[in-house]
PDB file of C-alpha atoms and ligand atoms in Angstrom:
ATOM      1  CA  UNK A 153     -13.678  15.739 -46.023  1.00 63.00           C
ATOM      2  CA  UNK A 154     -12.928  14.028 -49.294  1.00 76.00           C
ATOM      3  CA  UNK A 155     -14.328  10.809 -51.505  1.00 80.00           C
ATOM      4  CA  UNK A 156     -12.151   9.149 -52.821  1.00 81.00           C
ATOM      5  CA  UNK A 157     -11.769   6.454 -55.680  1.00 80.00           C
ATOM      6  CA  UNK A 158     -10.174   3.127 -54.464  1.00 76.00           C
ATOM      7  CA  UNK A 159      -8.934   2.470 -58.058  1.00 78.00           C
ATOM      8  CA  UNK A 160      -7.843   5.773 -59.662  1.00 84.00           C
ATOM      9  CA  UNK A 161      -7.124   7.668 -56.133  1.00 81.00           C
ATOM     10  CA  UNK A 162      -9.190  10.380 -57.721  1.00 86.00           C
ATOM     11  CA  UNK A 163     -10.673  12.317 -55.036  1.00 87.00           C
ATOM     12  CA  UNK A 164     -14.412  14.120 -54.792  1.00 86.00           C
ATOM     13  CA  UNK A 165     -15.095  17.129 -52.812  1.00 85.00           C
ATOM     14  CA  UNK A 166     -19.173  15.479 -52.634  1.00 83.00           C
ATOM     15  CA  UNK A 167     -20.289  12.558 -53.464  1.00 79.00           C
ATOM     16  CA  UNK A 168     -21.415  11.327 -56.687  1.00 81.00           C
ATOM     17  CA  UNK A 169     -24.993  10.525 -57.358  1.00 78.00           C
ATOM     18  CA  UNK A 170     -24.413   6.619 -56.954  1.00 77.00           C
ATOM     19  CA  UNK A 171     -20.765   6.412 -55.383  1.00 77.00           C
ATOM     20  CA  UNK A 172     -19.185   5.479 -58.145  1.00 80.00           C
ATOM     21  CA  UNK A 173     -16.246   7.195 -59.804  1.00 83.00           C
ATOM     22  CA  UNK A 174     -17.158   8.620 -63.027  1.00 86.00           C
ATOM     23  CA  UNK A 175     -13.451   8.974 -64.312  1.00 86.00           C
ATOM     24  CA  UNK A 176     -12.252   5.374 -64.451  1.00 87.00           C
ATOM     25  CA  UNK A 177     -15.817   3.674 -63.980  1.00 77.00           C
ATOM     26  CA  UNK A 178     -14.573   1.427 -61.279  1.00 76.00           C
ATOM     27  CA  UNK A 179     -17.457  -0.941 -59.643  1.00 73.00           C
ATOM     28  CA  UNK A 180     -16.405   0.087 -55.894  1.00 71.00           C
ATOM     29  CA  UNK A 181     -17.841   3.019 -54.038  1.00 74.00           C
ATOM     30  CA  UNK A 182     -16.451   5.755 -53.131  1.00 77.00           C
ATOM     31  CA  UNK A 183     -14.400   6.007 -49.845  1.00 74.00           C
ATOM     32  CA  UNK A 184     -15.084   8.654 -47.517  1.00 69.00           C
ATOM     33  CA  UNK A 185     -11.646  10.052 -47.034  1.00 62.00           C
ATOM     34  CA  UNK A 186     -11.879  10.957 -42.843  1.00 55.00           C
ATOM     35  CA  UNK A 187     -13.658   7.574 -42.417  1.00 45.00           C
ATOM     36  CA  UNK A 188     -10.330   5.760 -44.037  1.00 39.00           C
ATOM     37  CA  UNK A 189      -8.050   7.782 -42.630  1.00 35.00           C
ATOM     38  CA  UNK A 190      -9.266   6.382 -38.697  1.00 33.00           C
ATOM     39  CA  UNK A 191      -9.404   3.472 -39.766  1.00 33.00           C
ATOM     40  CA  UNK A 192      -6.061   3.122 -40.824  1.00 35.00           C
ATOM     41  CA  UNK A 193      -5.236   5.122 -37.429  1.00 39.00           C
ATOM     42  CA  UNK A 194      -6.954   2.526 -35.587  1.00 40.00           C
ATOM     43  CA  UNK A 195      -5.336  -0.407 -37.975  1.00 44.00           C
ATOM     44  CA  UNK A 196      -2.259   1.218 -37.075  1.00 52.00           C
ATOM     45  CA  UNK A 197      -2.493   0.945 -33.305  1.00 65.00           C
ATOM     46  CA  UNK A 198      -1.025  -1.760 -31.080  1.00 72.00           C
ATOM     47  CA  UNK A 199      -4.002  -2.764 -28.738  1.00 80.00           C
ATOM     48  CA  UNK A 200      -1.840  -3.814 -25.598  1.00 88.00           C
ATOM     49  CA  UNK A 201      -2.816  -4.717 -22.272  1.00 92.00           C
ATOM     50  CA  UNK A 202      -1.561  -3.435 -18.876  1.00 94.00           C
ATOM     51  CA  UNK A 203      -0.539  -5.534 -15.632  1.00 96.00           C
ATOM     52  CA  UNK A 204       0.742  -3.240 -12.653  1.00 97.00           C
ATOM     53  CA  UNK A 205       2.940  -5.418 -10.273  1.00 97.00           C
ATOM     54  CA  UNK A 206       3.079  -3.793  -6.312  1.00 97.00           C
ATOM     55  CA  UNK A 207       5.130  -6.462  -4.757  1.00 97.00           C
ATOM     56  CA  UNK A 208       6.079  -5.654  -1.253  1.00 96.00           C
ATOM     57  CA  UNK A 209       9.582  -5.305  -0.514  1.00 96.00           C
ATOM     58  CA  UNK A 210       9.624  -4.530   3.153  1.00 94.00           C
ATOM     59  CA  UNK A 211      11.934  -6.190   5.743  1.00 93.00           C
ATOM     60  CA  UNK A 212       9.014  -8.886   6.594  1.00 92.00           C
ATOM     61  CA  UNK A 213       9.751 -10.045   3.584  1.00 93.00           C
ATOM     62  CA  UNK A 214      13.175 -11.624   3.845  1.00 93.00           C
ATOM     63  CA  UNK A 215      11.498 -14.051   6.457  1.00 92.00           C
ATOM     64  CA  UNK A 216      10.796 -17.753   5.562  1.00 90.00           C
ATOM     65  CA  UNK A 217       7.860 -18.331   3.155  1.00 87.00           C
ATOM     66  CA  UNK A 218       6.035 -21.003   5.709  1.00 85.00           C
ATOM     67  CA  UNK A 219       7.148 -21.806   8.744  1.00 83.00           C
ATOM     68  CA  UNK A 220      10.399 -24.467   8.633  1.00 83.00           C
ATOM     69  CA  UNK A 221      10.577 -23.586   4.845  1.00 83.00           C
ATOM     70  CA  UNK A 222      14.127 -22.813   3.658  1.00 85.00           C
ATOM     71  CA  UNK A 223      12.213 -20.507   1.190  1.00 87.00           C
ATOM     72  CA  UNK A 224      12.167 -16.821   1.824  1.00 92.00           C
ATOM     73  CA  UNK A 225       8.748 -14.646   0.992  1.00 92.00           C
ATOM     74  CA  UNK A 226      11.268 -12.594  -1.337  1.00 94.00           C
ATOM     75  CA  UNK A 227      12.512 -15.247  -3.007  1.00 93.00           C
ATOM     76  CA  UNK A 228       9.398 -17.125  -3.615  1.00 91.00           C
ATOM     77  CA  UNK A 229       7.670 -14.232  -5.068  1.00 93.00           C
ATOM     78  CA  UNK A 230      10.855 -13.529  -7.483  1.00 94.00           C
ATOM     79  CA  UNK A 231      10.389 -16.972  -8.905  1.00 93.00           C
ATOM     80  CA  UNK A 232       6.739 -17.053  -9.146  1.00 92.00           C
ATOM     81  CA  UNK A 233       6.568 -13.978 -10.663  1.00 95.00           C
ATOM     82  CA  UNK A 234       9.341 -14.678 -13.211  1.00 95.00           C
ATOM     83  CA  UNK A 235       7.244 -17.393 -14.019  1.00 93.00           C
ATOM     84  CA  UNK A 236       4.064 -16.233 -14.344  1.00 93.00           C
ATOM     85  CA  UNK A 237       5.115 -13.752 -16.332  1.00 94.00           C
ATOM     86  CA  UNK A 238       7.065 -15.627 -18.752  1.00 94.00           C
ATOM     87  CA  UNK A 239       4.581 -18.103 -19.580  1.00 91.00           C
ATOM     88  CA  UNK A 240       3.030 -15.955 -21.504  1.00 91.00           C
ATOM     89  CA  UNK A 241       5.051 -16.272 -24.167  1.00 90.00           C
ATOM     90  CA  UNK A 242       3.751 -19.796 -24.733  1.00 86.00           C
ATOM     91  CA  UNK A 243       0.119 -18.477 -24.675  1.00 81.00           C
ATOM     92  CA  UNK A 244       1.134 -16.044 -27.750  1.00 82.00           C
ATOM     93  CA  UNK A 245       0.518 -12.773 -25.479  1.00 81.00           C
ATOM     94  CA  UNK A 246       4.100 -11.480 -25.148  1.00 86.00           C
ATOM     95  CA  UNK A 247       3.926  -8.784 -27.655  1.00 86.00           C
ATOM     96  CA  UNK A 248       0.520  -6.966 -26.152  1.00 88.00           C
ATOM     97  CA  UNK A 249       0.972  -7.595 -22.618  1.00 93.00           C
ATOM     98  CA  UNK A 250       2.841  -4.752 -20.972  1.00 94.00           C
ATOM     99  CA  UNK A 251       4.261  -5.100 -17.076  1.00 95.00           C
ATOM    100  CA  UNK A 252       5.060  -2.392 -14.568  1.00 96.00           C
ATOM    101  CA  UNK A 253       6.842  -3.196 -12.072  1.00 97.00           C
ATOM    102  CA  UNK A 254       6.490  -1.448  -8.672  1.00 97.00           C
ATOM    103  CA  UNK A 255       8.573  -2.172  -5.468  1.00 97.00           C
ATOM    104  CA  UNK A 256       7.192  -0.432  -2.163  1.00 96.00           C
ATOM    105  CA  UNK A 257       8.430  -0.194   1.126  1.00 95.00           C
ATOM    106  CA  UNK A 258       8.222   2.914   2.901  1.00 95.00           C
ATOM    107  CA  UNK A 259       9.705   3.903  -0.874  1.00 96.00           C
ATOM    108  CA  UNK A 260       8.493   3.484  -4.384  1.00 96.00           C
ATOM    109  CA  UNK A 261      10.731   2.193  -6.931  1.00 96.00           C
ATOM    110  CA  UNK A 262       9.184   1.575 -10.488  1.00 96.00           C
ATOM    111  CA  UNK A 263      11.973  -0.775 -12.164  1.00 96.00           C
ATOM    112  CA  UNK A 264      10.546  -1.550 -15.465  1.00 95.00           C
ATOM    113  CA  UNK A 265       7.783  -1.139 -17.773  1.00 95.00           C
ATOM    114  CA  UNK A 266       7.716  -3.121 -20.391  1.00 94.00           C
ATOM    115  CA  UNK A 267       6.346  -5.848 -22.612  1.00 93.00           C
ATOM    116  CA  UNK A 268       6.665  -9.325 -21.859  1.00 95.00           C
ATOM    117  CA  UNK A 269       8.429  -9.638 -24.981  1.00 94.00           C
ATOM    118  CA  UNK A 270      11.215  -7.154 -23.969  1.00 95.00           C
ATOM    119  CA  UNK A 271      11.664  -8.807 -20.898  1.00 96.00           C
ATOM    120  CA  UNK A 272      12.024 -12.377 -21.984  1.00 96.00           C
ATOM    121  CA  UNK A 273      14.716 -10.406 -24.712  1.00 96.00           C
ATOM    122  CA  UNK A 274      16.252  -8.757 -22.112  1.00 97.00           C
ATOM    123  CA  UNK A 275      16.932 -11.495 -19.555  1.00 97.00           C
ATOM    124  CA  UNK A 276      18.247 -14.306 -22.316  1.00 96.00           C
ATOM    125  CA  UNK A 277      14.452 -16.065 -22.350  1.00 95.00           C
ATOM    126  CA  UNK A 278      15.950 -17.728 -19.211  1.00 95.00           C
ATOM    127  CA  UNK A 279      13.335 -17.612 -15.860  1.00 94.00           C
ATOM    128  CA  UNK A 280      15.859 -17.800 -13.855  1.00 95.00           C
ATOM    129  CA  UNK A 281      17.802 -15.353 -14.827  1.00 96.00           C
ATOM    130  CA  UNK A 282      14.707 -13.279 -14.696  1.00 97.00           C
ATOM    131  CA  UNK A 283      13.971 -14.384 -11.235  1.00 96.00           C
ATOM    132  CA  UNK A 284      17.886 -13.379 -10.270  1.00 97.00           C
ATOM    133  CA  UNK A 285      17.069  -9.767 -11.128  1.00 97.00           C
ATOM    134  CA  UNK A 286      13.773  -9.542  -9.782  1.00 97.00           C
ATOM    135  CA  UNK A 287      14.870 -10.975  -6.284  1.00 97.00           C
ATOM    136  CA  UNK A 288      17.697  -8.631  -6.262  1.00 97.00           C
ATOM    137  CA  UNK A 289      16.400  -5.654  -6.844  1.00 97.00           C
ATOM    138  CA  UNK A 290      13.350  -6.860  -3.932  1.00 97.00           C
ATOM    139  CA  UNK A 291      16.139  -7.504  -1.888  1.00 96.00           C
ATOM    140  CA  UNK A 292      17.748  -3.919  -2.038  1.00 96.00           C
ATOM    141  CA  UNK A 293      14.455  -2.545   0.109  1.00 96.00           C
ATOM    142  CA  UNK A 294      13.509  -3.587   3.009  1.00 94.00           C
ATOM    143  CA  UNK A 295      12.057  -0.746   4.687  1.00 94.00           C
ATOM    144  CA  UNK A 296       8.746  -0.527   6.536  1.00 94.00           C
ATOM    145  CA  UNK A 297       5.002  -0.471   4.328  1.00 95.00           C
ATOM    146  CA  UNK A 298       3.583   2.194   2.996  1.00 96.00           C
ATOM    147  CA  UNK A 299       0.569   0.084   0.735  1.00 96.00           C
ATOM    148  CA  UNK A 300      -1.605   3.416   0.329  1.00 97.00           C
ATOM    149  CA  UNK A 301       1.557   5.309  -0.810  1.00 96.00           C
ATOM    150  CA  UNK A 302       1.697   1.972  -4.065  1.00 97.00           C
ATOM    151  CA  UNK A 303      -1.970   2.348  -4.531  1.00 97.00           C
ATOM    152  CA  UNK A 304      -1.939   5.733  -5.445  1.00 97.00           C
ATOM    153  CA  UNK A 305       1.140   5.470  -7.660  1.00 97.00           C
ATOM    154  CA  UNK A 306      -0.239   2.277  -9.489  1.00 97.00           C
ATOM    155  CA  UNK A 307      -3.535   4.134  -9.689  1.00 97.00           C
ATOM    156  CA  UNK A 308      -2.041   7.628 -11.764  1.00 96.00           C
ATOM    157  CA  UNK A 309       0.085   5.255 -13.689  1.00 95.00           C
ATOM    158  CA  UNK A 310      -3.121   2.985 -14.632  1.00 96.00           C
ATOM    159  CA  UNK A 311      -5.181   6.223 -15.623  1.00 94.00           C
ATOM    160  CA  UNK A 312      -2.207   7.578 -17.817  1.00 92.00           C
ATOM    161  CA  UNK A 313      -2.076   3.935 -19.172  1.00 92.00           C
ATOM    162  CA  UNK A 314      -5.909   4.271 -19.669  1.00 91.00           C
ATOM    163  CA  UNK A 315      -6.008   7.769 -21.538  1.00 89.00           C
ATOM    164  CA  UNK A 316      -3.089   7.073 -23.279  1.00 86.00           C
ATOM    165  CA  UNK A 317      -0.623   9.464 -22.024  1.00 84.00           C
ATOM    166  CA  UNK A 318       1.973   7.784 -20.659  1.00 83.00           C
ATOM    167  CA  UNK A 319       5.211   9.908 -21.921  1.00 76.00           C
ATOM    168  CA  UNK A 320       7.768   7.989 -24.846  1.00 74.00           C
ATOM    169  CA  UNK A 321       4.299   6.105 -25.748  1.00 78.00           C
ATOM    170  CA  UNK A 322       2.613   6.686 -28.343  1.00 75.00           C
ATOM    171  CA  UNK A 323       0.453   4.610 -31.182  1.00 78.00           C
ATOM    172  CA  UNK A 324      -1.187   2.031 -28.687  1.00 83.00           C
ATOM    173  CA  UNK A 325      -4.790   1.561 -27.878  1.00 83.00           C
ATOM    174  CA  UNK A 326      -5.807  -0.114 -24.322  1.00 84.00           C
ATOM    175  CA  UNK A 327      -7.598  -2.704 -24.804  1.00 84.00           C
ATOM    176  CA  UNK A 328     -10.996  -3.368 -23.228  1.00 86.00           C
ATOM    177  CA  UNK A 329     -13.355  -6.716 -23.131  1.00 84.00           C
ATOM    178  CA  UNK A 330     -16.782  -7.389 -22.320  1.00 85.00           C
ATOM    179  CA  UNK A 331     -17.521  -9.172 -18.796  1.00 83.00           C
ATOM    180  CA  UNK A 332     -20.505 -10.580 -18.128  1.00 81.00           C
ATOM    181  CA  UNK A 333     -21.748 -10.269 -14.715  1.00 83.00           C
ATOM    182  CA  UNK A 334     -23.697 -12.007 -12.125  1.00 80.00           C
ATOM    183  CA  UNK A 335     -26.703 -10.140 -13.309  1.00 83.00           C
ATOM    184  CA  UNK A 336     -26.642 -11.309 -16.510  1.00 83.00           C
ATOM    185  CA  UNK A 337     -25.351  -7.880 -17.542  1.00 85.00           C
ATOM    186  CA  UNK A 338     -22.335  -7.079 -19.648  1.00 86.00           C
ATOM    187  CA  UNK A 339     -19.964  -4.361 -19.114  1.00 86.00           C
ATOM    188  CA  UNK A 340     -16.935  -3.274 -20.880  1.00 87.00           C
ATOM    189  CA  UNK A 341     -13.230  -3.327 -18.933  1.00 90.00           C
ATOM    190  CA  UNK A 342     -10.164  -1.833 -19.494  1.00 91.00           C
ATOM    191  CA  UNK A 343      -7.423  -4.659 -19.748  1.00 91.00           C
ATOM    192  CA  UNK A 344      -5.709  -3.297 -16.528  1.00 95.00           C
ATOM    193  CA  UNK A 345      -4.699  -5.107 -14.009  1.00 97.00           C
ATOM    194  CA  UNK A 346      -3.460  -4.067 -10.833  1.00 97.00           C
ATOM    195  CA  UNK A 347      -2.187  -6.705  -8.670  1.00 97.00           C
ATOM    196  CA  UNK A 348      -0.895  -5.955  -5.238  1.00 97.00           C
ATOM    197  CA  UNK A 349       0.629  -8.639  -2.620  1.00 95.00           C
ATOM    198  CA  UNK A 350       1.489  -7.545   0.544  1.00 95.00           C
ATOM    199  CA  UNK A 351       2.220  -9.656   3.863  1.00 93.00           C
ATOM    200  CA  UNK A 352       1.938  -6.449   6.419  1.00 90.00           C
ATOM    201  CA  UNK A 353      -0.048  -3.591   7.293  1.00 92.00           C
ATOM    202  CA  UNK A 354       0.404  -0.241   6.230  1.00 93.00           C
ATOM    203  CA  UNK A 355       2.965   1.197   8.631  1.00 90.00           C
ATOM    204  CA  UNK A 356       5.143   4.538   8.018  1.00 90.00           C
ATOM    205  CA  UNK A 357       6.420   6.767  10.266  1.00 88.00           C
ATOM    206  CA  UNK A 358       5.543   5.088  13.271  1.00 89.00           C
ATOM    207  CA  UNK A 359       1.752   4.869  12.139  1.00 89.00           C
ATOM    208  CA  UNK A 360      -0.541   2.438  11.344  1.00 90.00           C
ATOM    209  CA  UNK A 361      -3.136   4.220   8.859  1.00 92.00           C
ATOM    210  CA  UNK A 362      -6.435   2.026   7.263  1.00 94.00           C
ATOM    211  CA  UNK A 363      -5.696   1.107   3.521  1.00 96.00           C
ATOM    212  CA  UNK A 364      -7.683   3.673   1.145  1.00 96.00           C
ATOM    213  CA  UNK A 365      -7.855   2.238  -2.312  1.00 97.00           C
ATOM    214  CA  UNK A 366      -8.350   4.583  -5.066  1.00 98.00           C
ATOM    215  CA  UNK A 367      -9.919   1.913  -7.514  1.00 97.00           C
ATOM    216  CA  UNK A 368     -13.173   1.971  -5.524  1.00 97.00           C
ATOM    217  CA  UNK A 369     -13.746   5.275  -7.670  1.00 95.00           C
ATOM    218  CA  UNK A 370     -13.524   2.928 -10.857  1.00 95.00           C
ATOM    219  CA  UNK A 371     -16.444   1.731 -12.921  1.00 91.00           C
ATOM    220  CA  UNK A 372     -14.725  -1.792 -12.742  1.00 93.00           C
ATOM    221  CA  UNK A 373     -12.585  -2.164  -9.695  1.00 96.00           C
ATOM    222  CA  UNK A 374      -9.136  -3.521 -11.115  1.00 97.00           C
ATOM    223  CA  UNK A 375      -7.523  -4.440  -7.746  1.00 98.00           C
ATOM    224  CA  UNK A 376      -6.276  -7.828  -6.816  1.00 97.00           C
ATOM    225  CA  UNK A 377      -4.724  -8.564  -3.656  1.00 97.00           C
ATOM    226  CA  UNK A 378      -2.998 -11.185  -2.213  1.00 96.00           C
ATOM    227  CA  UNK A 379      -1.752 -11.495   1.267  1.00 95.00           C
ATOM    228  CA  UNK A 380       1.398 -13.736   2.508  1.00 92.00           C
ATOM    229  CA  UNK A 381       0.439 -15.302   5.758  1.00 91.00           C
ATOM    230  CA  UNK A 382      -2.119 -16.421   7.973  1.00 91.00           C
ATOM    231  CA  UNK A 383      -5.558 -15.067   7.572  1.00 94.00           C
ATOM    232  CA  UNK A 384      -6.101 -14.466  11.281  1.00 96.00           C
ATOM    233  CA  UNK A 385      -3.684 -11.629  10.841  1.00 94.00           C
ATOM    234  CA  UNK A 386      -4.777  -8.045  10.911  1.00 94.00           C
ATOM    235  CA  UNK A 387      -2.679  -7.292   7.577  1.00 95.00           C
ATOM    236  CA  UNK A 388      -5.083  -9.957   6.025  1.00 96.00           C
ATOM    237  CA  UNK A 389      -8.372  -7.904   7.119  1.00 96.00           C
ATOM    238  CA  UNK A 390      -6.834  -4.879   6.183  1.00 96.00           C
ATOM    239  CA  UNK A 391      -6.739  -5.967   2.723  1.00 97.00           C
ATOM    240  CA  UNK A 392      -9.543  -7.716   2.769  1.00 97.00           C
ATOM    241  CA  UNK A 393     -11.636  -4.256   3.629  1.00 97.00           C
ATOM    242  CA  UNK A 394     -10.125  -2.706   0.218  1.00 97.00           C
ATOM    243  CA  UNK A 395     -11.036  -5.147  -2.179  1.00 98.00           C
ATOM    244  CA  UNK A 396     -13.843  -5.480  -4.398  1.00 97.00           C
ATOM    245  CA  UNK A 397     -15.329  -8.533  -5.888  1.00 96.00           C
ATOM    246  CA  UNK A 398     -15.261 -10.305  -9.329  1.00 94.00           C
ATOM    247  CA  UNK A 399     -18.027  -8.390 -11.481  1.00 91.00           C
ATOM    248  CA  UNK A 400     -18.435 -12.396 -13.147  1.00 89.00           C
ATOM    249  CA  UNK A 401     -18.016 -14.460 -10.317  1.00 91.00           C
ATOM    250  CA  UNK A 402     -19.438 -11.876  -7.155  1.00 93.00           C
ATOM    251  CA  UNK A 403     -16.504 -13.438  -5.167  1.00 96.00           C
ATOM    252  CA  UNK A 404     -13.398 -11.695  -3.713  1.00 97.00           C
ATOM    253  CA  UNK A 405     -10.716 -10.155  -5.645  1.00 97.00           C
ATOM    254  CA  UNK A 406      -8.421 -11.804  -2.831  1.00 97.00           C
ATOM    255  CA  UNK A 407      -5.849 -14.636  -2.656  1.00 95.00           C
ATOM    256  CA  UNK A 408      -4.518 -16.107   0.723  1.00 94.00           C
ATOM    257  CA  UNK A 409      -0.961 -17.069   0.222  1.00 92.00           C
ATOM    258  CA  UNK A 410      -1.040 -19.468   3.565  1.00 90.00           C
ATOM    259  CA  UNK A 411       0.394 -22.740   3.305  1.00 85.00           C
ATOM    260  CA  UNK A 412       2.894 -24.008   0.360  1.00 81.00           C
ATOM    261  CA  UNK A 413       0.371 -25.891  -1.904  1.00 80.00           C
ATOM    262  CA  UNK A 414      -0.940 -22.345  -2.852  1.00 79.00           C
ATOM    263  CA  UNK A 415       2.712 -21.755  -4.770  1.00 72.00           C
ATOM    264  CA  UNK A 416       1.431 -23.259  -7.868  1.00 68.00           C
ATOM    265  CA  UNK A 417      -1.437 -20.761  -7.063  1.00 82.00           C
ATOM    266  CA  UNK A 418       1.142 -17.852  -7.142  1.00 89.00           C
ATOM    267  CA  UNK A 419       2.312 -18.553 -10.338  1.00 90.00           C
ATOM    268  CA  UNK A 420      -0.962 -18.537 -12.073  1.00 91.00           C
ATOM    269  CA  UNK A 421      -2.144 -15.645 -10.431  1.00 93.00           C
ATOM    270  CA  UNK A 422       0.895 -13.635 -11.878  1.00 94.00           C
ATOM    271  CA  UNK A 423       0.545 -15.014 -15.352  1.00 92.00           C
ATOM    272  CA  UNK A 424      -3.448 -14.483 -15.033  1.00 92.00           C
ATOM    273  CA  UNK A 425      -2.642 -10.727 -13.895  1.00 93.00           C
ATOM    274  CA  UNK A 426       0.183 -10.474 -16.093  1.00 92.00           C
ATOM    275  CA  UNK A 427      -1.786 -11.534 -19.080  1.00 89.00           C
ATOM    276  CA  UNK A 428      -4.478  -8.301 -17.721  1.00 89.00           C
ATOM    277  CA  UNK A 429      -7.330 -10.940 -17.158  1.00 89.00           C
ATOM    278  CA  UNK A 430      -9.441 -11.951 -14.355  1.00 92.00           C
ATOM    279  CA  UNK A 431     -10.260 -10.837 -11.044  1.00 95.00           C
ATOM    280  CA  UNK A 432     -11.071 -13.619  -8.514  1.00 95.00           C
ATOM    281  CA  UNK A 433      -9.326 -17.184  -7.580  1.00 94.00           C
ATOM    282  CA  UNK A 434     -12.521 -18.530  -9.586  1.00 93.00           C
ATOM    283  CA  UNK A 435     -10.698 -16.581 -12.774  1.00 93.00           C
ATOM    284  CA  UNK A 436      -7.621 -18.469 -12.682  1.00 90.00           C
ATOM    285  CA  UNK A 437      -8.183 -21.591 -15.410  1.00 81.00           C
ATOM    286  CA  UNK A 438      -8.201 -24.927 -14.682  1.00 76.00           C
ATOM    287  CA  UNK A 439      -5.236 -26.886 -16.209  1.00 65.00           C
TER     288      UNK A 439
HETATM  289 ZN1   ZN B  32     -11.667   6.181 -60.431  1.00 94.23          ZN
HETATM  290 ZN1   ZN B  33     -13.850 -14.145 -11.006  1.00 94.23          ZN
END
């Protein structure tokens, strides 16, 4: 540990009696070297937030989006999505707000990770063109649902995201905010986000397991979940049974996707998720 002059750079193994360098009898106190040093660590850092995408990509999927619509499930995700996520560029959050993108079937497939920035770069700043690639590489799957098998994927990338040791990353800090809940109380979050849709139940290998979600072990559950279809459905309940609710608002982290005036919904449930905000419909802002 050192003290340090902030004028002359001379540098003090202790103290002086008053702080102040006796060599060049600047008015400023002495800087305690370690103190500085984190500081400039810290100053340093990029404080980024995290959104983890599990979009379902099963065979269900390719099936119209409401019933008579000309609009596939597939392709109405892509687009809201695309969407969502580049709108917040015009909210001035493209640089700190970091996607994953996870595809599930009865597979995995993470196909990016990146920041909103890159990904407006990458695909021209055009949405559609965005869109194109997203629905593409949804379209590839098609297999049968393995939602527990995301879950635990999106919940080891999350806690490397979390304690910062995500390999080829390095100088970031997660950022956190303060929620106030119900209670009155307020409690400190990671900005992570996972946001799962789904419009099945888990089914692999000829078995229908329940849904374990591995946020529950969280301080703040980070799990959103939306389900495509009606909410009579078992899928629906499923979900439902995993999900915790908004620490602020004490409603459900869930969104029905049932009937086409909830595709406006879509889109600003991606760019709230996207943006690593919110947990409930009641999160979403009013335009
Ligand atoms: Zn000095
Ligand atoms: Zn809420």
């Amino acid at each position: 540990m050192a003290y340090k002059c902030a004028n002359c750079a001379k540098s003090y193994a202790q103290p002086t009696a008053d702080y102040f360098c006796t060599d060049c009898g600047y008015d400023g106190l002495l800087i305690d070297d370690a103190v500085d040093t984190k500081l400039e660590e810290n100053g340093g850092d990029r404080e980024i937030g995290l959104c983890i995408l599990l979009m379902d990509a099963s065979g269900s999927m390719d099936q119209p989006a409401f019933p008579g619509s000309p609009l596939t499930k597939l392709r109405l995700v892509a687009n809201s999505a695309a969407q969502g996520i580049f709108d917040l560029q015009q909210m001035g959050k493209a640089d700190d707000a970091y996607i994953c993108a996870m595809l599930f079937d009865n597979t995995i497939k993470q196909i990016f990770f990146k920041s909103v920035k890159e990904l407006l770069e990458e695909h021209n700043f055009e949405v559609k063109v965005f869109a194109n690639y997203l629905y593409e590489e949804l379209a590839q799957m098609g297999g049968t649902t393995d939602i527990n098998g995301a879950l635990q994927a999106a919940n080891s990338f999350a806690k490397s995201f979390t304690t910062r040791s995500i390999p080829n990353m390095q100088g970031y800090t997660p950022l956190e905010h303060v929620v106030l809940t119900k209670a009155g109380q307020s409690r400190v979050v990671p900005n992570v986000r996972v946001l799962l849709y789904t419009d099945g139940v888990q089914y692999i290998d000829g078995k229908s397991d329940p849904l374990v979600s591995p946020f529950k072990e969280w301080e703040t559950d980070i799990l959103m979940g939306a389900f495509f279809g009606d909410s009579s459905e078992s899928g629906c309940n499923e979900l439902r049974s995993i999900l915790s609710k908004c620490p602020n608002h004490d409603f459900e982290q869930f969104f029905l996707l049932d009937q086409p005036s909830k595709v406006a919904h879509l889109r600003k449930l991606f760019r709230m998720a996207s943006g690593a905000s919110g947990f409930c419909p009641l999160c979403i802002p009013k335009e």
